[in-house]
Amino acid sequence: MATYEYRCSDGSLFEASHPIGSAPDTLPCPSCGGPSRRVFSAPHLSRSGSQAFRLIDSTQRSAAEPEVVNTRIPGRPRRAQQYSSNPLHRTLPRP
Ligand SMILES: [Zn+2]
């Protein structure tokens, strides 16, 4: 089965699935019932496996939700930074 596009004379576009090589040249429009001619368009090529697609996908994903980092940033010493000298602040609950 392949998906074919048809365009009605009123401009509406719809898709229909037919076996390859047996798609009719005209189909009745699902909205107005008029004859719709088949439109030849580029096939939907899959680029989901490419490295460029993965980069775009991870960039879009990290825009709203940053990725979890499991290791610390190299080159930075792991030292707790002291923001307050009040000893009572150490007893406050930590997140
Ligand atoms: Zn129509």
Short mmCIF file of N, CA, C and O and ligand atoms in Angstrom, two decimals:
data_model
loop_
_atom_site.label_atom_id
_atom_site.label_comp_id
_atom_site.label_asym_id
_atom_site.label_seq_id
_atom_site.Cartn_x
_atom_site.Cartn_y
_atom_site.Cartn_z
N MET A 1 0.85 -1.19 0.00
CA MET A 1 0.00 0.00 0.00
C MET A 1 0.88 1.24 0.00
O MET A 1 1.90 1.28 0.66
N ALA A 2 0.43 2.23 -0.72
CA ALA A 2 1.12 3.52 -0.75
C ALA A 2 0.09 4.62 -0.55
O ALA A 2 -1.10 4.44 -0.81
N THR A 3 0.56 5.74 -0.06
CA THR A 3 -0.32 6.87 0.18
C THR A 3 -0.20 7.84 -0.99
O THR A 3 0.89 8.24 -1.36
N TYR A 4 -1.36 8.17 -1.56
CA TYR A 4 -1.41 9.11 -2.68
C TYR A 4 -2.19 10.35 -2.26
O TYR A 4 -3.11 10.27 -1.46
N GLU A 5 -1.80 11.48 -2.82
CA GLU A 5 -2.46 12.74 -2.52
C GLU A 5 -3.40 13.13 -3.65
O GLU A 5 -3.08 12.95 -4.83
N TYR A 6 -4.54 13.66 -3.26
CA TYR A 6 -5.53 14.13 -4.24
C TYR A 6 -5.93 15.54 -3.87
O TYR A 6 -6.07 15.88 -2.69
N ARG A 7 -6.13 16.38 -4.90
CA ARG A 7 -6.54 17.75 -4.67
C ARG A 7 -7.86 18.00 -5.39
O ARG A 7 -8.01 17.74 -6.58
N CYS A 8 -8.81 18.52 -4.62
CA CYS A 8 -10.13 18.83 -5.15
C CYS A 8 -10.07 20.15 -5.91
O CYS A 8 -9.14 20.94 -5.76
N SER A 9 -11.09 20.43 -6.72
CA SER A 9 -11.13 21.69 -7.45
C SER A 9 -11.33 22.87 -6.51
O SER A 9 -10.98 24.00 -6.85
N ASP A 10 -11.86 22.64 -5.29
CA ASP A 10 -12.00 23.73 -4.34
C ASP A 10 -10.72 23.93 -3.52
O ASP A 10 -10.68 24.79 -2.64
N GLY A 11 -9.68 23.16 -3.78
CA GLY A 11 -8.39 23.38 -3.15
C GLY A 11 -8.09 22.46 -1.99
O GLY A 11 -6.97 22.46 -1.49
N SER A 12 -9.06 21.68 -1.53
CA SER A 12 -8.79 20.82 -0.38
C SER A 12 -7.93 19.64 -0.81
O SER A 12 -8.06 19.12 -1.92
N LEU A 13 -7.06 19.22 0.09
CA LEU A 13 -6.09 18.16 -0.18
C LEU A 13 -6.38 17.00 0.76
O LEU A 13 -6.62 17.20 1.94
N PHE A 14 -6.40 15.80 0.23
CA PHE A 14 -6.59 14.63 1.09
C PHE A 14 -5.75 13.48 0.56
O PHE A 14 -5.25 13.51 -0.56
N GLU A 15 -5.56 12.49 1.41
CA GLU A 15 -4.74 11.34 1.08
C GLU A 15 -5.58 10.08 1.03
O GLU A 15 -6.59 9.97 1.75
N ALA A 16 -5.17 9.15 0.20
CA ALA A 16 -5.84 7.86 0.09
C ALA A 16 -4.80 6.78 -0.12
O ALA A 16 -3.79 7.02 -0.78
N SER A 17 -5.02 5.63 0.49
CA SER A 17 -4.08 4.52 0.35
C SER A 17 -4.58 3.53 -0.69
O SER A 17 -5.76 3.13 -0.68
N HIS A 18 -3.69 3.17 -1.60
CA HIS A 18 -3.99 2.19 -2.64
C HIS A 18 -2.76 1.34 -2.86
O HIS A 18 -1.65 1.78 -2.55
N PRO A 19 -2.92 0.15 -3.39
CA PRO A 19 -1.75 -0.64 -3.76
C PRO A 19 -0.94 0.09 -4.83
O PRO A 19 -1.50 0.82 -5.65
N ILE A 20 0.36 -0.11 -4.78
CA ILE A 20 1.25 0.60 -5.70
C ILE A 20 0.90 0.24 -7.14
O ILE A 20 0.75 -0.93 -7.49
N GLY A 21 0.73 1.27 -7.96
CA GLY A 21 0.44 1.08 -9.37
C GLY A 21 -1.04 1.00 -9.69
O GLY A 21 -1.41 0.91 -10.86
N SER A 22 -1.90 0.99 -8.69
CA SER A 22 -3.33 0.86 -8.99
C SER A 22 -4.13 2.06 -8.48
O SER A 22 -5.34 1.95 -8.31
N ALA A 23 -3.46 3.19 -8.22
CA ALA A 23 -4.17 4.37 -7.73
C ALA A 23 -4.93 5.02 -8.88
O ALA A 23 -4.38 5.24 -9.96
N PRO A 24 -6.21 5.30 -8.70
CA PRO A 24 -6.97 5.95 -9.78
C PRO A 24 -6.55 7.41 -9.95
O PRO A 24 -6.03 8.03 -9.02
N ASP A 25 -6.76 7.93 -11.17
CA ASP A 25 -6.38 9.32 -11.45
C ASP A 25 -7.30 10.31 -10.75
O ASP A 25 -6.89 11.42 -10.43
N THR A 26 -8.56 9.95 -10.55
CA THR A 26 -9.50 10.84 -9.87
C THR A 26 -10.24 10.05 -8.80
O THR A 26 -10.50 8.86 -8.95
N LEU A 27 -10.57 10.74 -7.72
CA LEU A 27 -11.37 10.18 -6.63
C LEU A 27 -12.40 11.22 -6.23
O LEU A 27 -12.17 12.42 -6.38
N PRO A 28 -13.54 10.80 -5.69
CA PRO A 28 -14.50 11.78 -5.18
C PRO A 28 -13.97 12.43 -3.89
O PRO A 28 -13.42 11.75 -3.03
N CYS A 29 -14.15 13.75 -3.80
CA CYS A 29 -13.66 14.49 -2.63
C CYS A 29 -14.49 14.09 -1.41
O CYS A 29 -15.71 14.00 -1.48
N PRO A 30 -13.84 13.84 -0.25
CA PRO A 30 -14.60 13.44 0.94
C PRO A 30 -15.45 14.58 1.53
O PRO A 30 -16.41 14.31 2.24
N SER A 31 -15.13 15.83 1.20
CA SER A 31 -15.89 16.93 1.79
C SER A 31 -17.01 17.41 0.88
O SER A 31 -18.13 17.65 1.34
N CYS A 32 -16.75 17.54 -0.44
CA CYS A 32 -17.79 18.08 -1.33
C CYS A 32 -18.29 17.04 -2.33
O CYS A 32 -19.33 17.25 -2.97
N GLY A 33 -17.60 15.92 -2.51
CA GLY A 33 -18.05 14.89 -3.42
C GLY A 33 -17.63 15.11 -4.86
O GLY A 33 -17.88 14.26 -5.71
N GLY A 34 -17.01 16.23 -5.17
CA GLY A 34 -16.57 16.51 -6.54
C GLY A 34 -15.34 15.71 -6.90
O GLY A 34 -14.68 15.12 -6.03
N PRO A 35 -15.02 15.64 -8.18
CA PRO A 35 -13.84 14.88 -8.60
C PRO A 35 -12.55 15.57 -8.17
O PRO A 35 -12.42 16.78 -8.27
N SER A 36 -11.63 14.76 -7.68
CA SER A 36 -10.33 15.28 -7.23
C SER A 36 -9.24 14.59 -8.02
O SER A 36 -9.25 13.37 -8.17
N ARG A 37 -8.32 15.38 -8.51
CA ARG A 37 -7.24 14.82 -9.31
C ARG A 37 -6.06 14.43 -8.42
O ARG A 37 -5.81 15.05 -7.41
N ARG A 38 -5.37 13.41 -8.87
CA ARG A 38 -4.20 12.93 -8.13
C ARG A 38 -3.06 13.94 -8.27
O ARG A 38 -2.82 14.47 -9.35
N VAL A 39 -2.35 14.17 -7.18
CA VAL A 39 -1.24 15.11 -7.15
C VAL A 39 0.04 14.31 -6.98
O VAL A 39 0.12 13.43 -6.12
N PHE A 40 1.02 14.62 -7.80
CA PHE A 40 2.31 13.95 -7.68
C PHE A 40 3.20 14.78 -6.80
O PHE A 40 3.44 15.95 -7.06
N SER A 41 3.65 14.18 -5.71
CA SER A 41 4.50 14.90 -4.77
C SER A 41 5.69 14.04 -4.42
O SER A 41 5.74 12.85 -4.74
N ALA A 42 6.65 14.65 -3.74
CA ALA A 42 7.85 13.92 -3.33
C ALA A 42 7.48 12.89 -2.28
O ALA A 42 6.65 13.15 -1.41
N PRO A 43 8.08 11.71 -2.34
CA PRO A 43 7.78 10.71 -1.31
C PRO A 43 8.32 11.16 0.04
O PRO A 43 9.26 11.95 0.11
N HIS A 44 7.71 10.64 1.08
CA HIS A 44 8.14 10.99 2.44
C HIS A 44 9.37 10.17 2.79
O HIS A 44 9.26 9.04 3.24
N LEU A 45 10.52 10.75 2.54
CA LEU A 45 11.76 10.04 2.80
C LEU A 45 12.09 10.11 4.28
O LEU A 45 11.95 11.14 4.91
N SER A 46 12.55 9.01 4.80
CA SER A 46 12.86 8.95 6.23
C SER A 46 14.30 9.34 6.46
O SER A 46 15.21 8.79 5.84
N ARG A 47 14.52 10.32 7.33
CA ARG A 47 15.88 10.72 7.70
C ARG A 47 16.07 10.53 9.19
O ARG A 47 16.94 11.14 9.79
N SER A 48 15.26 9.67 9.79
CA SER A 48 15.28 9.54 11.24
C SER A 48 16.56 8.90 11.75
O SER A 48 16.90 9.05 12.91
N GLY A 49 17.27 8.18 10.92
CA GLY A 49 18.47 7.51 11.40
C GLY A 49 19.73 8.32 11.24
O GLY A 49 20.78 7.92 11.72
N SER A 50 19.64 9.45 10.56
CA SER A 50 20.85 10.18 10.27
C SER A 50 21.36 10.93 11.49
O SER A 50 20.62 11.20 12.43
N GLN A 51 22.63 11.27 11.44
CA GLN A 51 23.25 11.96 12.57
C GLN A 51 22.68 13.38 12.69
O GLN A 51 22.51 13.88 13.80
N ALA A 52 22.39 14.01 11.57
CA ALA A 52 21.83 15.37 11.61
C ALA A 52 20.47 15.37 12.28
O ALA A 52 20.14 16.26 13.05
N PHE A 53 19.67 14.36 11.98
CA PHE A 53 18.34 14.28 12.59
C PHE A 53 18.45 14.07 14.10
O PHE A 53 17.70 14.67 14.87
N ARG A 54 19.40 13.23 14.53
CA ARG A 54 19.59 13.00 15.97
C ARG A 54 20.03 14.28 16.68
O ARG A 54 19.61 14.58 17.79
N LEU A 55 20.90 15.06 16.01
CA LEU A 55 21.36 16.31 16.60
C LEU A 55 20.19 17.29 16.74
O LEU A 55 20.01 17.92 17.80
N ILE A 56 19.38 17.42 15.71
CA ILE A 56 18.22 18.32 15.76
C ILE A 56 17.25 17.85 16.83
O ILE A 56 16.72 18.65 17.61
N ASP A 57 17.05 16.54 16.91
CA ASP A 57 16.10 15.99 17.89
C ASP A 57 16.59 16.26 19.32
O ASP A 57 15.81 16.68 20.18
N SER A 58 17.88 16.03 19.59
CA SER A 58 18.38 16.25 20.95
C SER A 58 18.41 17.73 21.28
O SER A 58 18.19 18.11 22.44
N THR A 59 18.64 18.59 20.29
CA THR A 59 18.62 20.03 20.54
C THR A 59 17.23 20.49 20.90
O THR A 59 17.04 21.26 21.85
N GLN A 60 16.23 20.00 20.18
CA GLN A 60 14.85 20.40 20.48
C GLN A 60 14.41 19.85 21.83
O GLN A 60 13.70 20.51 22.58
N ARG A 61 14.85 18.63 22.16
CA ARG A 61 14.45 18.02 23.42
C ARG A 61 15.08 18.76 24.60
O ARG A 61 14.44 19.02 25.61
N SER A 62 16.37 19.14 24.47
CA SER A 62 17.05 19.79 25.58
C SER A 62 16.64 21.25 25.72
O SER A 62 16.97 21.88 26.71
N ALA A 63 15.93 21.82 24.74
CA ALA A 63 15.49 23.21 24.86
C ALA A 63 14.46 23.35 25.97
O ALA A 63 14.46 24.34 26.70
N ALA A 64 13.60 22.36 26.12
CA ALA A 64 12.55 22.44 27.14
C ALA A 64 12.93 21.68 28.40
O ALA A 64 12.47 22.01 29.48
N GLU A 65 13.74 20.65 28.25
CA GLU A 65 14.07 19.79 29.39
C GLU A 65 15.54 19.41 29.28
O GLU A 65 15.92 18.60 28.44
N PRO A 66 16.40 20.01 30.10
CA PRO A 66 17.83 19.71 30.00
C PRO A 66 18.14 18.26 30.33
O PRO A 66 17.45 17.64 31.13
N GLU A 67 19.18 17.75 29.69
CA GLU A 67 19.54 16.36 29.92
C GLU A 67 20.17 16.21 31.31
O GLU A 67 20.78 17.13 31.83
N VAL A 68 20.00 15.03 31.87
CA VAL A 68 20.53 14.75 33.20
C VAL A 68 22.03 14.51 33.08
O VAL A 68 22.48 13.76 32.22
N VAL A 69 22.79 15.15 33.93
CA VAL A 69 24.24 14.99 33.93
C VAL A 69 24.60 14.08 35.09
O VAL A 69 24.23 14.32 36.23
N ASN A 70 25.32 12.99 34.81
CA ASN A 70 25.67 12.02 35.83
C ASN A 70 27.09 12.23 36.37
O ASN A 70 27.44 11.70 37.41
N THR A 71 27.89 12.95 35.65
CA THR A 71 29.26 13.18 36.10
C THR A 71 29.46 14.67 36.33
O THR A 71 28.74 15.50 35.78
N ARG A 72 30.45 14.96 37.14
CA ARG A 72 30.70 16.36 37.39
C ARG A 72 31.54 16.94 36.26
O ARG A 72 32.19 16.20 35.50
N ILE A 73 31.53 18.23 36.17
CA ILE A 73 32.25 18.90 35.10
C ILE A 73 33.75 18.75 35.35
O ILE A 73 34.23 19.06 36.45
N PRO A 74 34.50 18.24 34.40
CA PRO A 74 35.94 18.05 34.63
C PRO A 74 36.66 19.38 34.79
O PRO A 74 36.32 20.37 34.15
N GLY A 75 37.65 19.36 35.66
CA GLY A 75 38.46 20.55 35.85
C GLY A 75 37.98 21.44 36.97
O GLY A 75 38.67 22.37 37.36
N ARG A 76 36.80 21.17 37.49
CA ARG A 76 36.27 21.99 38.59
C ARG A 76 36.41 21.23 39.90
O ARG A 76 35.99 20.08 39.98
N PRO A 77 36.99 21.83 40.91
CA PRO A 77 37.09 21.15 42.20
C PRO A 77 35.72 21.05 42.86
O PRO A 77 34.88 21.94 42.72
N ARG A 78 35.51 19.92 43.53
CA ARG A 78 34.24 19.70 44.21
C ARG A 78 34.36 20.25 45.63
O ARG A 78 34.85 19.59 46.53
N ARG A 79 33.94 21.46 45.80
CA ARG A 79 34.03 22.10 47.09
C ARG A 79 32.71 22.81 47.36
O ARG A 79 32.17 23.48 46.50
N ALA A 80 32.21 22.58 48.55
CA ALA A 80 30.96 23.23 48.93
C ALA A 80 31.20 24.72 49.11
O ALA A 80 32.13 25.13 49.80
N GLN A 81 30.35 25.48 48.47
CA GLN A 81 30.50 26.92 48.58
C GLN A 81 29.72 27.41 49.78
O GLN A 81 28.56 27.03 49.98
N GLN A 82 30.35 28.24 50.57
CA GLN A 82 29.70 28.73 51.77
C GLN A 82 29.06 30.08 51.47
O GLN A 82 29.72 31.02 51.05
N TYR A 83 27.73 30.13 51.65
CA TYR A 83 27.00 31.34 51.35
C TYR A 83 26.71 32.17 52.59
O TYR A 83 26.43 33.35 52.49
N SER A 84 26.75 31.52 53.76
CA SER A 84 26.39 32.22 54.97
C SER A 84 27.33 31.81 56.09
O SER A 84 27.79 30.66 56.16
N SER A 85 27.60 32.72 56.96
CA SER A 85 28.45 32.39 58.10
C SER A 85 27.63 32.04 59.34
O SER A 85 28.19 31.67 60.36
N ASN A 86 26.31 32.16 59.24
CA ASN A 86 25.45 31.82 60.37
C ASN A 86 25.37 30.31 60.53
O ASN A 86 24.95 29.60 59.60
N PRO A 87 25.77 29.72 61.66
CA PRO A 87 25.75 28.26 61.83
C PRO A 87 24.35 27.67 61.83
O PRO A 87 24.19 26.48 61.56
N LEU A 88 23.34 28.47 62.12
CA LEU A 88 21.96 27.95 62.10
C LEU A 88 21.50 27.62 60.68
O LEU A 88 20.62 26.79 60.47
N HIS A 89 22.07 28.26 59.69
CA HIS A 89 21.68 27.99 58.30
C HIS A 89 22.07 26.57 57.87
O HIS A 89 21.47 26.02 56.95
N ARG A 90 23.05 25.96 58.55
CA ARG A 90 23.47 24.60 58.20
C ARG A 90 22.41 23.58 58.63
O ARG A 90 22.38 22.46 58.14
N THR A 91 21.55 23.96 59.57
CA THR A 91 20.53 23.03 60.05
C THR A 91 19.26 23.09 59.20
O THR A 91 18.36 22.27 59.39
N LEU A 92 19.20 24.01 58.27
CA LEU A 92 18.00 24.10 57.42
C LEU A 92 17.92 22.89 56.50
O LEU A 92 18.96 22.32 56.12
N PRO A 93 16.71 22.45 56.17
CA PRO A 93 16.58 21.30 55.27
C PRO A 93 17.13 21.64 53.89
O PRO A 93 17.00 22.75 53.40
N ARG A 94 17.74 20.63 53.30
CA ARG A 94 18.35 20.81 51.96
C ARG A 94 17.46 20.12 50.93
O ARG A 94 16.80 19.13 51.23
N PRO A 95 17.48 20.64 49.75
CA PRO A 95 16.65 20.03 48.69
C PRO A 95 17.17 18.67 48.28
O PRO A 95 18.31 18.39 48.39
ZN ZN B 1 -13.88 19.10 -2.49
#
